[in-house]
Coordinates of C-alpha atoms in Angstrom, one line a residue:
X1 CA 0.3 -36.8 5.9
X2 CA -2.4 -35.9 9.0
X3 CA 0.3 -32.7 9.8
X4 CA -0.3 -30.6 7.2
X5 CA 0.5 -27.3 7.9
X6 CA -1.3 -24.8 6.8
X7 CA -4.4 -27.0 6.3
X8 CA -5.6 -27.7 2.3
X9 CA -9.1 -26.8 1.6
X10 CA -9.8 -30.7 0.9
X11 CA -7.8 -33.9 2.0
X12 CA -9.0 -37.6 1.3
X13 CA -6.3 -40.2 2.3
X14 CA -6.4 -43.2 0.2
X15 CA -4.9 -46.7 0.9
X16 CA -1.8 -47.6 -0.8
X17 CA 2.0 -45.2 -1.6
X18 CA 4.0 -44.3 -4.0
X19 CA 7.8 -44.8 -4.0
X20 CA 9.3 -40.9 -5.0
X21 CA 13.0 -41.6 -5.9
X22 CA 15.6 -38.6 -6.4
X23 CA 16.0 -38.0 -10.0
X24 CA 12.7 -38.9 -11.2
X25 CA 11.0 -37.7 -14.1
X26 CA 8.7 -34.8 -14.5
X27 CA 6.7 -33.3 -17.2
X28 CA 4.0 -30.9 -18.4
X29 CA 4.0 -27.1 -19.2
X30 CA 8.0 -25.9 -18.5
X31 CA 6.9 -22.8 -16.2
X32 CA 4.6 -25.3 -14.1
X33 CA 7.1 -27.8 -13.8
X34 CA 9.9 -25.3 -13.1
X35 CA 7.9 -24.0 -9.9
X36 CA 7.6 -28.0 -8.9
X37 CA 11.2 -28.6 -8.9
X38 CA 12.0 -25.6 -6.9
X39 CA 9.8 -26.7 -4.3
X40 CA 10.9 -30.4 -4.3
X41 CA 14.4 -29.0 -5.0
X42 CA 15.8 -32.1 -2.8
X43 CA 14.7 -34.2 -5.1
X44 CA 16.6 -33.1 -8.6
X45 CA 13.6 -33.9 -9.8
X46 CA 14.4 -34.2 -14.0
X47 CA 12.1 -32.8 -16.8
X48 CA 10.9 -35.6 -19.5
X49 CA 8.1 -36.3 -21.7
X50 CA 6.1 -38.4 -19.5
X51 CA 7.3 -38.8 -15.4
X52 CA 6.7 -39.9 -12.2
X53 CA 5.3 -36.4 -11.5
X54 CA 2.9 -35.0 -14.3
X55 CA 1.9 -31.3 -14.4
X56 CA -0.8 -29.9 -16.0
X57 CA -2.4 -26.5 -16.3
X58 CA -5.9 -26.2 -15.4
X59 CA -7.6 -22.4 -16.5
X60 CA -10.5 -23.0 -14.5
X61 CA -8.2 -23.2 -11.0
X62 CA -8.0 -19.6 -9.5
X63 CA -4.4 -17.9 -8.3
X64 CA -2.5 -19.7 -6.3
X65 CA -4.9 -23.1 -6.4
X66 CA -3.9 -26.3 -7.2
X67 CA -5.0 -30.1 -6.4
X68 CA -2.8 -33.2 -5.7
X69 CA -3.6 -36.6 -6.9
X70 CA -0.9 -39.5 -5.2
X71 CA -2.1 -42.8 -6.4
X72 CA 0.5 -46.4 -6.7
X73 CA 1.0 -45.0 -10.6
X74 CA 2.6 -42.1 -9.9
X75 CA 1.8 -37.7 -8.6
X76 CA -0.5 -35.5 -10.9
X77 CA -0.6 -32.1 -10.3
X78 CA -3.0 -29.4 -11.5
X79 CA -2.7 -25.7 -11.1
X80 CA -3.5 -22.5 -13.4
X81 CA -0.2 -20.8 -12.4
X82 CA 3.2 -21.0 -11.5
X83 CA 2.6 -20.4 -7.8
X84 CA -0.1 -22.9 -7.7
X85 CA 2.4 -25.4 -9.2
X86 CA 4.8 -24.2 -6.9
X87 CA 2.4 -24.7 -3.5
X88 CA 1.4 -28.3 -4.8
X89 CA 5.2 -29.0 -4.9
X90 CA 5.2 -27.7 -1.2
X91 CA 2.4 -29.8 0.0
X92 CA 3.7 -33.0 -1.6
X93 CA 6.8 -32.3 0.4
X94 CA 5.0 -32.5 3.8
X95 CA 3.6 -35.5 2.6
X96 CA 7.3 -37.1 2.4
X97 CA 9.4 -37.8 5.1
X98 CA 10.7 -34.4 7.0
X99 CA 14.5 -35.6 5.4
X100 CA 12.7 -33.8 2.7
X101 CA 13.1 -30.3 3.9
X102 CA 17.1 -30.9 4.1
X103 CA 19.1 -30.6 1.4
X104 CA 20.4 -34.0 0.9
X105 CA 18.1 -36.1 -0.4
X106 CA 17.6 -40.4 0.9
X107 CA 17.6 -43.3 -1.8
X108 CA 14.0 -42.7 -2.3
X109 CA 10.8 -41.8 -0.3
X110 CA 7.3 -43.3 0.2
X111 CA 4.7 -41.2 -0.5
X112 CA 1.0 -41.7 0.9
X113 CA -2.0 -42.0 -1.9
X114 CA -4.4 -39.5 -1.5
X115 CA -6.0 -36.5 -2.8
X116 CA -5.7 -32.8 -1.9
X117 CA -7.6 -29.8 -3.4
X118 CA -6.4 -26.1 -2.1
X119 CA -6.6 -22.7 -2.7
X120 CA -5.9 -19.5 -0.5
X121 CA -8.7 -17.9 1.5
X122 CA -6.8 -14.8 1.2
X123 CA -4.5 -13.2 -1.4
X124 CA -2.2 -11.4 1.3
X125 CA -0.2 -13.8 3.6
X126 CA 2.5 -11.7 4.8
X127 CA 5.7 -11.5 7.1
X128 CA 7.2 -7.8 7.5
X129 CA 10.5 -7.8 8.9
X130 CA 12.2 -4.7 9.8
X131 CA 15.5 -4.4 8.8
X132 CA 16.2 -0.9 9.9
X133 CA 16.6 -1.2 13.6
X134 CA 18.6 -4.0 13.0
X135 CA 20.6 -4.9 9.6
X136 CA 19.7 -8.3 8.2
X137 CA 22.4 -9.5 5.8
X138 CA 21.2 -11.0 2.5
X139 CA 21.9 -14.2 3.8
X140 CA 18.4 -14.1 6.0
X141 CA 16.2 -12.3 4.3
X142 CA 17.0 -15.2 1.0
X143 CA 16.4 -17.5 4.2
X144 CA 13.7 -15.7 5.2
X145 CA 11.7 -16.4 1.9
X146 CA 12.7 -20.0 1.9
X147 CA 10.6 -20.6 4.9
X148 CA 7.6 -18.3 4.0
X149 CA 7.4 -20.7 1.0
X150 CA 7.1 -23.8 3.1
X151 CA 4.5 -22.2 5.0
X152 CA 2.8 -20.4 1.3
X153 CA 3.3 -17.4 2.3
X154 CA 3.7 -14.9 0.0
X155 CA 4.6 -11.3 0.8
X156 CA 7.7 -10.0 2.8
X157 CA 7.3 -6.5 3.7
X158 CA 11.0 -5.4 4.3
X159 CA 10.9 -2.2 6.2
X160 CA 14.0 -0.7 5.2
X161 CA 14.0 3.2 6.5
X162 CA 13.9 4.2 10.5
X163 CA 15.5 6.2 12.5
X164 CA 17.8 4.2 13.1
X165 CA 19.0 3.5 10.0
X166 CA 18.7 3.9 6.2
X167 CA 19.3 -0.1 4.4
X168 CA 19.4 0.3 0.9
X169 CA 22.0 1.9 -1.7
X170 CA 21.3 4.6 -3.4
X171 CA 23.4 6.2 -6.6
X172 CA 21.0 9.1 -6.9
X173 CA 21.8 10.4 -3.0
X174 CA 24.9 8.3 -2.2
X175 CA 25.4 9.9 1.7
X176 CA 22.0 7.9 2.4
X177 CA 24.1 4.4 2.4
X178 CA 27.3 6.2 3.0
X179 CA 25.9 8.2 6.1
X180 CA 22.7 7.1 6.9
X181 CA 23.4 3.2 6.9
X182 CA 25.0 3.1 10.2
X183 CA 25.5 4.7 14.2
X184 CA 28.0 4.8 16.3
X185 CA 25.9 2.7 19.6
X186 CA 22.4 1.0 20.1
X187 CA 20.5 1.3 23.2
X188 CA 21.0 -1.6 25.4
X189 CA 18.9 -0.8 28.3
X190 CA 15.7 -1.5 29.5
X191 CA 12.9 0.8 28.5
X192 CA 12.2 3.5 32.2
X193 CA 15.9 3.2 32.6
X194 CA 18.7 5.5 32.4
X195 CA 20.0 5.4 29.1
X196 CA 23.2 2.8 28.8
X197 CA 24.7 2.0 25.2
X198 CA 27.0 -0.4 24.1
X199 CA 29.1 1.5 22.1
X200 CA 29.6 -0.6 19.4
X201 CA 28.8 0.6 15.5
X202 CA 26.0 -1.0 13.9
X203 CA 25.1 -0.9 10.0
X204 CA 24.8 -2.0 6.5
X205 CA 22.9 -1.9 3.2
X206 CA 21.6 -3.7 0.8
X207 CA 23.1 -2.8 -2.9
X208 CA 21.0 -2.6 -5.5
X209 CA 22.5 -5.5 -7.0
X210 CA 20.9 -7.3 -3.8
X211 CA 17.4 -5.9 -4.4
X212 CA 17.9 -7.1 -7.4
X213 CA 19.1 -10.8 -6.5
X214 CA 16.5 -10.7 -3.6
X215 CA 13.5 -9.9 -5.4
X216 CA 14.2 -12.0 -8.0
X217 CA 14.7 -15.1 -5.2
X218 CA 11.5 -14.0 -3.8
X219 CA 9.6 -14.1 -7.1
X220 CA 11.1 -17.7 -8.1
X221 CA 9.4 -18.8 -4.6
X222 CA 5.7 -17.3 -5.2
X223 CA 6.4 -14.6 -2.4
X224 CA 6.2 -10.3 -3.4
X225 CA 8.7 -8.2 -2.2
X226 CA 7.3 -5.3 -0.2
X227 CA 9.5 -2.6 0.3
X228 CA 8.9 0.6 3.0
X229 CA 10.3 4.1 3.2
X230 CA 9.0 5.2 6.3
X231 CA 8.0 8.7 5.4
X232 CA 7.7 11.9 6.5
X233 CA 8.6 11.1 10.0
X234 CA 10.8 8.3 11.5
X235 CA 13.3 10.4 9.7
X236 CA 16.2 10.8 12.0
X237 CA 18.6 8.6 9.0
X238 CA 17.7 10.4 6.3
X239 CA 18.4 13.5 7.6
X240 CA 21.6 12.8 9.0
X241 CA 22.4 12.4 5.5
X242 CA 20.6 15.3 4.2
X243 CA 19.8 18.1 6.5
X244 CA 18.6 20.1 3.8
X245 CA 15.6 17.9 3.6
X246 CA 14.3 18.6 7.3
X247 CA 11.2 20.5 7.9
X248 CA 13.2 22.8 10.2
X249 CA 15.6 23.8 7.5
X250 CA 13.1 25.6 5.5
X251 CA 13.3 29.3 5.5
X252 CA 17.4 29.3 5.1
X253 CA 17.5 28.0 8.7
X254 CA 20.6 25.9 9.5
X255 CA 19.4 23.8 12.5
X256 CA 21.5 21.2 14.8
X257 CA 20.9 18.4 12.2
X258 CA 19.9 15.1 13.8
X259 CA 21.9 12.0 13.9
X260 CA 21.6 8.0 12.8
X261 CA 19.3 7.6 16.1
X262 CA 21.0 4.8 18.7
X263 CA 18.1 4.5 21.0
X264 CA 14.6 3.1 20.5
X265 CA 11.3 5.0 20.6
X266 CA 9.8 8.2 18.8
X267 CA 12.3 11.0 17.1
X268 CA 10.4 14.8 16.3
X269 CA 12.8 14.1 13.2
X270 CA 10.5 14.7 10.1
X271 CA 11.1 15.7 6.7
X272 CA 9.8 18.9 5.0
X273 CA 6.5 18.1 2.8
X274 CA 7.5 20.6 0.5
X275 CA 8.3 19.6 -3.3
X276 CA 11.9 19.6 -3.3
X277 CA 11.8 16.8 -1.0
X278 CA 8.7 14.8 -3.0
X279 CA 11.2 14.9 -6.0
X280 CA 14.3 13.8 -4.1
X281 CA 11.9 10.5 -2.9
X282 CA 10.6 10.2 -6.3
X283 CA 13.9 10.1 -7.5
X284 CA 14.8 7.6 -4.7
X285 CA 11.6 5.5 -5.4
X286 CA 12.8 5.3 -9.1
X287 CA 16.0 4.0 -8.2
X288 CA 14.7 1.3 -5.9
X289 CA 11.8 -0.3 -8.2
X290 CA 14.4 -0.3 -11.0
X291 CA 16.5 -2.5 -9.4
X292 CA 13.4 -4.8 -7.7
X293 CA 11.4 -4.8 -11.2
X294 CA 7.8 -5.3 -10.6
X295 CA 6.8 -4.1 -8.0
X296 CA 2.7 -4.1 -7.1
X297 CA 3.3 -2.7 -3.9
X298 CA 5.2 0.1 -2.1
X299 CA 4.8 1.1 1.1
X300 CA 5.4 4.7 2.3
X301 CA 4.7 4.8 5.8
X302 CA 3.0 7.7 7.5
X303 CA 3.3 6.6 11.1
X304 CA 3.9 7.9 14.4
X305 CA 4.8 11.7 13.0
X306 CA 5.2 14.5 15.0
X307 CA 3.9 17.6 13.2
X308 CA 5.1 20.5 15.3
X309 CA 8.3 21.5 13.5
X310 CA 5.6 21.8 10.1
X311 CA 3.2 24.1 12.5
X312 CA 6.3 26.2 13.4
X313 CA 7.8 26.5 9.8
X314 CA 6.4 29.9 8.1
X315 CA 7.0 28.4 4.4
X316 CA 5.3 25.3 5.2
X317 CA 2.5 27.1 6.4
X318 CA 2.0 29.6 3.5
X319 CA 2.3 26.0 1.5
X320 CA -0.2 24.4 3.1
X321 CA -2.7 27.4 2.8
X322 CA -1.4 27.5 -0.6
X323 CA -2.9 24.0 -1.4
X324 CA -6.4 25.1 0.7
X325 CA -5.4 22.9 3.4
X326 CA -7.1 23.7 7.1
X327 CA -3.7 22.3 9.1
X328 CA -0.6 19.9 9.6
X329 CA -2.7 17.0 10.1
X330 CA -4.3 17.5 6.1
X331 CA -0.8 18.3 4.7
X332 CA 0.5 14.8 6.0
X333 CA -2.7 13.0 4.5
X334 CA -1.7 15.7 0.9
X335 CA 1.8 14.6 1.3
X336 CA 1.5 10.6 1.4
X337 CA -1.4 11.0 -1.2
X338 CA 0.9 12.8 -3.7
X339 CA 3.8 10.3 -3.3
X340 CA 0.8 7.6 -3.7
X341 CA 0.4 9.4 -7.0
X342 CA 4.0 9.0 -7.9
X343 CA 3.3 5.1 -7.2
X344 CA 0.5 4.8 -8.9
X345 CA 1.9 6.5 -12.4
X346 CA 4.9 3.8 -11.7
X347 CA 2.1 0.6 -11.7
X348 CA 2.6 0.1 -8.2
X349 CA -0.1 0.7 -5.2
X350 CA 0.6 2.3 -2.1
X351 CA 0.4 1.2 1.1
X352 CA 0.4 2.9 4.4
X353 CA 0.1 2.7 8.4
X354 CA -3.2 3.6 9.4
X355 CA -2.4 6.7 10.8
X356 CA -2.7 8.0 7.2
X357 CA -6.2 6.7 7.0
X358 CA -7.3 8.8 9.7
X359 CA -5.5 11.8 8.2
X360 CA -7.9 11.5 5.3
X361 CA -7.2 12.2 1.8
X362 CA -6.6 8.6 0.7
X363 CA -6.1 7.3 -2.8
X364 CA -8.9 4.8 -3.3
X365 CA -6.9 2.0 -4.3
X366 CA -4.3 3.0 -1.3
X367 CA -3.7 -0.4 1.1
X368 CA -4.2 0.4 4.6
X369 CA -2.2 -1.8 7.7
X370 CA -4.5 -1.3 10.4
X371 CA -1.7 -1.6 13.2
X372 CA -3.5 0.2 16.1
X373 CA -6.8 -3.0 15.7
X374 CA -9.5 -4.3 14.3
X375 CA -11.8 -1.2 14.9
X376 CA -9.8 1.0 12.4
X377 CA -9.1 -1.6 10.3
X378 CA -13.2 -1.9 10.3
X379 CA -13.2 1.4 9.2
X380 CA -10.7 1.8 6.6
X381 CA -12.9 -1.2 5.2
X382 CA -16.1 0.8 5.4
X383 CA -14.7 3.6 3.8
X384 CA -13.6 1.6 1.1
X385 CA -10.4 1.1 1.4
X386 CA -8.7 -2.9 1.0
X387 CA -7.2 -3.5 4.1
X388 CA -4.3 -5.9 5.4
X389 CA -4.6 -6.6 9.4
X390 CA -1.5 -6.2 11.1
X391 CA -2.9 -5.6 15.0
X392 CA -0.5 -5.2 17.5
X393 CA -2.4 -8.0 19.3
X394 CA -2.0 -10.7 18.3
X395 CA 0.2 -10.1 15.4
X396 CA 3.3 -8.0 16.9
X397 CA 5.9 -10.4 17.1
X398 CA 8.0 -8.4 19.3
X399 CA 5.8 -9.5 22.0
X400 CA 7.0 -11.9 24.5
X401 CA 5.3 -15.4 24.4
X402 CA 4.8 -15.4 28.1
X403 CA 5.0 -13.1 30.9
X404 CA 8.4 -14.4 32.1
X405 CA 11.8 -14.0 33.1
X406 CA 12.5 -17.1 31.7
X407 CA 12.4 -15.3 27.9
X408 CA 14.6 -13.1 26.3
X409 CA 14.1 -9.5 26.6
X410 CA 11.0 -7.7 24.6
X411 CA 8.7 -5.2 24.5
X412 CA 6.3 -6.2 26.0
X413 CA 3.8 -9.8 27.0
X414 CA 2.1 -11.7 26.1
X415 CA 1.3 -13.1 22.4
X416 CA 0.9 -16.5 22.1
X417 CA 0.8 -19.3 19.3
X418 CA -3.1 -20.1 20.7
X419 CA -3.3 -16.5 20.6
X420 CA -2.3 -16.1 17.2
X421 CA -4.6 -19.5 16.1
X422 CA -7.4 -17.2 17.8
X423 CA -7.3 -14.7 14.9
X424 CA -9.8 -14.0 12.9
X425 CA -8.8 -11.7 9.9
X426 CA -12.6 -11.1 8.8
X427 CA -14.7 -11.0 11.5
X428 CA -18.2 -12.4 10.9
X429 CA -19.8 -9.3 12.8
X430 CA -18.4 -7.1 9.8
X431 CA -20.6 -6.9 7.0
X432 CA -19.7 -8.9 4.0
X433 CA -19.1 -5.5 2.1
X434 CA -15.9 -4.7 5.1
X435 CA -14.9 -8.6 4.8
X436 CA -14.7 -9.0 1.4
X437 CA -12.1 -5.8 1.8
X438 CA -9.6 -7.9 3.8
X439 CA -6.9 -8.7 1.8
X440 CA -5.6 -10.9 4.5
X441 CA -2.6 -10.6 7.5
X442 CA 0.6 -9.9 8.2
X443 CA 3.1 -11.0 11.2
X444 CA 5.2 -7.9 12.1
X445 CA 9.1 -8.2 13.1
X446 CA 10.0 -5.2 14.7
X447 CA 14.0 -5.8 15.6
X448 CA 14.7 -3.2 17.9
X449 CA 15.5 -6.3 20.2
X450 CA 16.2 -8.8 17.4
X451 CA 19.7 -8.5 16.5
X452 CA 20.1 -11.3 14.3
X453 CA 18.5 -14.1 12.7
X454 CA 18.9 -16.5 15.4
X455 CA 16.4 -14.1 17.3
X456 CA 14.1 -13.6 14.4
X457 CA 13.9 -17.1 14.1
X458 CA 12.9 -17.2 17.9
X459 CA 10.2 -14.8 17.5
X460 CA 8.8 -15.6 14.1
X461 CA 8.2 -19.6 14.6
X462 CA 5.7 -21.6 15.5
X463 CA 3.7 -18.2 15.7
X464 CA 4.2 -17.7 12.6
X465 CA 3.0 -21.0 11.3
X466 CA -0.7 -20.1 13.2
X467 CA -0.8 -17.2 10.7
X468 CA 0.3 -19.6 8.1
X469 CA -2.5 -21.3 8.8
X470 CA -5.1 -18.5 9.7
X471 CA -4.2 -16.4 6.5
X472 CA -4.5 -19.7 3.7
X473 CA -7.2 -21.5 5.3
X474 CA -9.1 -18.5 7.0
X475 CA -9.0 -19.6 10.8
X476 CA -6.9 -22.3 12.6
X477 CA -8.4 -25.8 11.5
X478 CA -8.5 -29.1 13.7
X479 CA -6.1 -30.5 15.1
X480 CA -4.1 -27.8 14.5
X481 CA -1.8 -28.2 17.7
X482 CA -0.9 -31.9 16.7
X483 CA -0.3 -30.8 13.7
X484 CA 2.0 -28.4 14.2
X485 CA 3.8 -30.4 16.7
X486 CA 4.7 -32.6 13.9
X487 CA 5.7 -29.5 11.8
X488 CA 8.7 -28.5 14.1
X489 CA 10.4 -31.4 12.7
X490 CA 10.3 -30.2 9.1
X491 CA 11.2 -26.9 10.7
X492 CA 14.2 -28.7 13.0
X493 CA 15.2 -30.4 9.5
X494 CA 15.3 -26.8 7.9
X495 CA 17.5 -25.6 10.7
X496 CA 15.3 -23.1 11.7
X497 CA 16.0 -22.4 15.7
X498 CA 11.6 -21.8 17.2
X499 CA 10.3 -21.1 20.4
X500 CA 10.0 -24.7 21.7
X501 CA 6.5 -25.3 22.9
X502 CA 7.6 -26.0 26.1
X503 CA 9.5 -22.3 26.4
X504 CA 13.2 -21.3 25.5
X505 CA 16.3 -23.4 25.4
X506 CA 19.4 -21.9 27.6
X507 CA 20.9 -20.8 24.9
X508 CA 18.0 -19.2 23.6
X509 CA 17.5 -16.5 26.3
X510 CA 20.2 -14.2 24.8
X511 CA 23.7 -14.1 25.4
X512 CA 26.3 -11.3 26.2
X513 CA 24.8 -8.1 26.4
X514 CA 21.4 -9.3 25.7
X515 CA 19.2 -9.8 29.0
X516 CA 16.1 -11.0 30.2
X517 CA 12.6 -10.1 29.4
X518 CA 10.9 -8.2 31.8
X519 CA 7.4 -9.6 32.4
X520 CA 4.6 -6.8 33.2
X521 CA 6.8 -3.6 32.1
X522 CA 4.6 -3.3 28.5
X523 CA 0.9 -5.5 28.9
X524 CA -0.2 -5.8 25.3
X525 CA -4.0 -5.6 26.7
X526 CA -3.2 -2.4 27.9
X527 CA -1.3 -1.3 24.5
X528 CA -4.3 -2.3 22.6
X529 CA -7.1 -0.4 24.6
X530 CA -4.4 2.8 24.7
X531 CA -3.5 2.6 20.6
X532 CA -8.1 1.8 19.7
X533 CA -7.9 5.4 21.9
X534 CA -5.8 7.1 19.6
X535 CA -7.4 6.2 16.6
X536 CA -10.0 8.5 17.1
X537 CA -7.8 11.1 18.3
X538 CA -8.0 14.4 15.4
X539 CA -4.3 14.6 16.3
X540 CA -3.8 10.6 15.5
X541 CA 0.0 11.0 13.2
X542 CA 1.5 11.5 17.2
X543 CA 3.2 8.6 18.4
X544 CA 1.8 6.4 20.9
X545 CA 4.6 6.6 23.2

């Protein structure tokens, strides 16, 4: 019971256990005890009028919080909501046996007496996996959210638009799955080096049915679905499907149109701000929250664009000095800010890259993800803006976890699970007017050298756990290394395949056509003090690279 992982607010052990059987009774309010079950789902545990486990609401509780009373009589559980319910189901399963997190259950557990009370020190405790470079079947994003719930986390930001791919059906535009879902290669080289490919298609999509099933998974287990369209640049997809649509078509030009992108990096490929193009993503948008139902949050993006083709287009000029706009750099902060409109009239919030905060023009209630550090992400939250840290360091999973050979290839070194423990998401030199912005944090996934789930699985855990951890409790509590070395056996149990402490397995550093990380290529000290530049850069929508 000493390794709980992410730490409750409160935990007094008591003397004596409580023998948990499979099959025992549970009662109290139906949606509370439905959000136990799922939790404890091992246990079959069976609804009655009075049980083993008794669940009761508690109005005075916030979101999310809950307490735990184990005593020789039997569990009581207290929360104001489903997820509360749900995260007091999660901790009593730490507090079994780790046969718990597999999906047989034993004869019956012992559980320890004792007493937890816990809530969330912030609202956003996210994981954003991109699904764009890389197509993740359904199978791991469902998988995905089943081991954000251990850890209470609670928002998966799918990025599902890129260059290199389009992920999601659409019936509205049907070439953007037909077309736009796959390319012919992917890059396999090392970043500096000639250009080699392996010349095997890559692709897929996610039907709307699967948003659908997916979102509706995802809500069961207390955790949002996020979805991105990456817009107006990182466009290359889209406009392979619909050339019409990019800002160098305007005018009744007919240029080269771009394809599905196969390498990594930045594409010029943008899409034309002008209307035609807002209705064909509201139209899109539509579509997409239809099939996910409600949706609080949509992000659209605005990073890394490359303006010049909107510079060089007469209509989009006269359109820009149409709206009283000075230059390119004001029409991208016009152009996210109207498709925040479209959000907003649809009850969902946008949420964008920080480039779009420094293009100005901002809804208020617009969520920025402060990716280029804390010193943005200060000022987004001065300027009044709630803010979600996502800093490359130390939250860019991508990142190596040491600057080794002995590690499968990534972008760059080093981030590391101390590193991640380290984080603070609200500094206490802010003011408490910029903390009490912070909505919370957010690991980032980026798979353009993550081609499956086995090597999301490497990247994401234990790091992931720190920000478990970091983002429920505020900061890394104590003993939180021995604690988490007892978590990787619930997380062994759950079949998930970590970074060993210790470094990779064999098997682990990649196997044909996947090689070895490169150690001191990309420094992530160096990333950082390059990226804080470009934030104050008036020309800050051009990529970093």
């Amino acid at each position: 019971m000493t390794d709980l992982l992410p730490l409750p607010v409160i935990f007094e052990p008591a003397g004596g256990s409580f023998e948990l059987s499979p099959g025992a009774s549970v009662s109290g309010p139906a949606e509370l005890v439905d959000g136990v079950r799922l939790a404890l789902a091992t246990l079959d545990l069976r609804p009655a009028e009075a049980g083993a486990v008794v669940v009761e609401r508690d109005a005075s509780l916030g979101s999310e919080a809950y307490t735990l009373e184990v005593t020789a009589e039997g569990v009581r559980i207290a929360a104001a909501d489903r997820a509360g319910a749900f995260y007091a189901g999660q901790t009593l399963r730490q507090m079994l046996p780790q046969g718990a997190f597999r999906t047989v259950a034993g004869p019956g557990w012992t559980v320890p007496c004792g007493r937890v009370e816990d809530a969330p020190r912030f609202p956003w405790r996210g994981v954003h996996l991109d699904v764009a470079r890389h197509f993740m079947p359904k199978r791991e994003v469902l998988r995905m959210v089943d081991v954000m719930a251990v850890h209470k986390l609670n928002r998966l930001h799918l990025h599902l638009v890129d260059d290199q791919g389009w992920r999601v059906e659409s019936r509205v535009a049907p070439r953007l799955h037909e077309v736009a879902s796959h390319r012919p290669r992917t890059i396999i080289s090392y970043y500096g080096e000639e250009p080699a490919y392996d010349e095997v298609p890559h692709g897929g999509y996610y039907t709307l049915d699967d948003l659908t099933e997916i979102a509706a998974y995802a809500r069961a287990r207390a955790v949002t679905i996020v979805p991105e369209i990456d817009v107006p640049g990182h466009a290359s997809a889209i406009l392979a499907a619909y050339p019409s649509l990019d800002a160098r078509a305007t005018g009744g030009r007919t240029p080269e149109p771009f394809p599905v992108l196969d390498r990594w990096g930045i594409s010029p490929a943008i899409l034309s701000p002008l209307p035609p193009t807002i209705d064909f993503l509201t139209a899109v948008i539509d579509e997409m929250l239809g099939a996910l139902g409600e949706t609080p949050y949509v992000h659209v993006g605005g990073d890394e664009c490359v303006l010049d083709d909107w510079a060089a287009a007469p209509e989009i000029v006269a359109f820009q000095e149409e709206l009283g706009l000075e230059g390119p750099s004001d029409l991208h902060a016009w152009f996210l800010r109207r498709l925040a409109d479209v959000l907003a009239e649809r009850g969902s919030r946008a949420v964008v890259w920080d480039e779009a905060f420094v293009s100005g023009m901002l809804r208020p209630d617009t969520i920025v993800m402060p990716w280029r550090g804390t010193g943005v992400a200060r000022r987004a939250a001065e300027a009044g803006h709630d803010v979600v840290q996502t800093p490359v360091f130390p939250l860019y999973f991508d990142y190596a976890e040491a600057a080794s050979e002995e590690e499968p290839i990534a972008i760059g070194d080093a981030i590391t699970v101390s590193d991640v423990a380290a984080f603070s998401p609200a500094p206490e030199s802010w003011t408490a007017e910029q903390r009490a912005r912070v909505l919370g944090a957010q690991f980032q996934l980026w798979s353009e050298r993550l081609p499956d789930g086995r090597a999301v699985d490497y990247r994401a855990w234990p790091r992931g756990c720190a920000l478990a951890e970091v983002a429920w409790s505020g900061a890394a509590g104590p003993e939180f290394a021995s604690r988490l070395e007892g978590h990787l056996g619930r997380l062994d149990a759950l079949g998930v395949e970590y970074r060993p402490p210790a470094g990779p397995r064999p098997w682990q550093l990649g196997g044909a056509g996947h090689r070895r990380h490169r150690p001191g290529a990309v420094r992530v000290d160096k990333s950082m003090k390059h990226l804080e530049e470009l934030t104050h850069l008036a020309d800050s929508t051009r990529p970093s690279v």
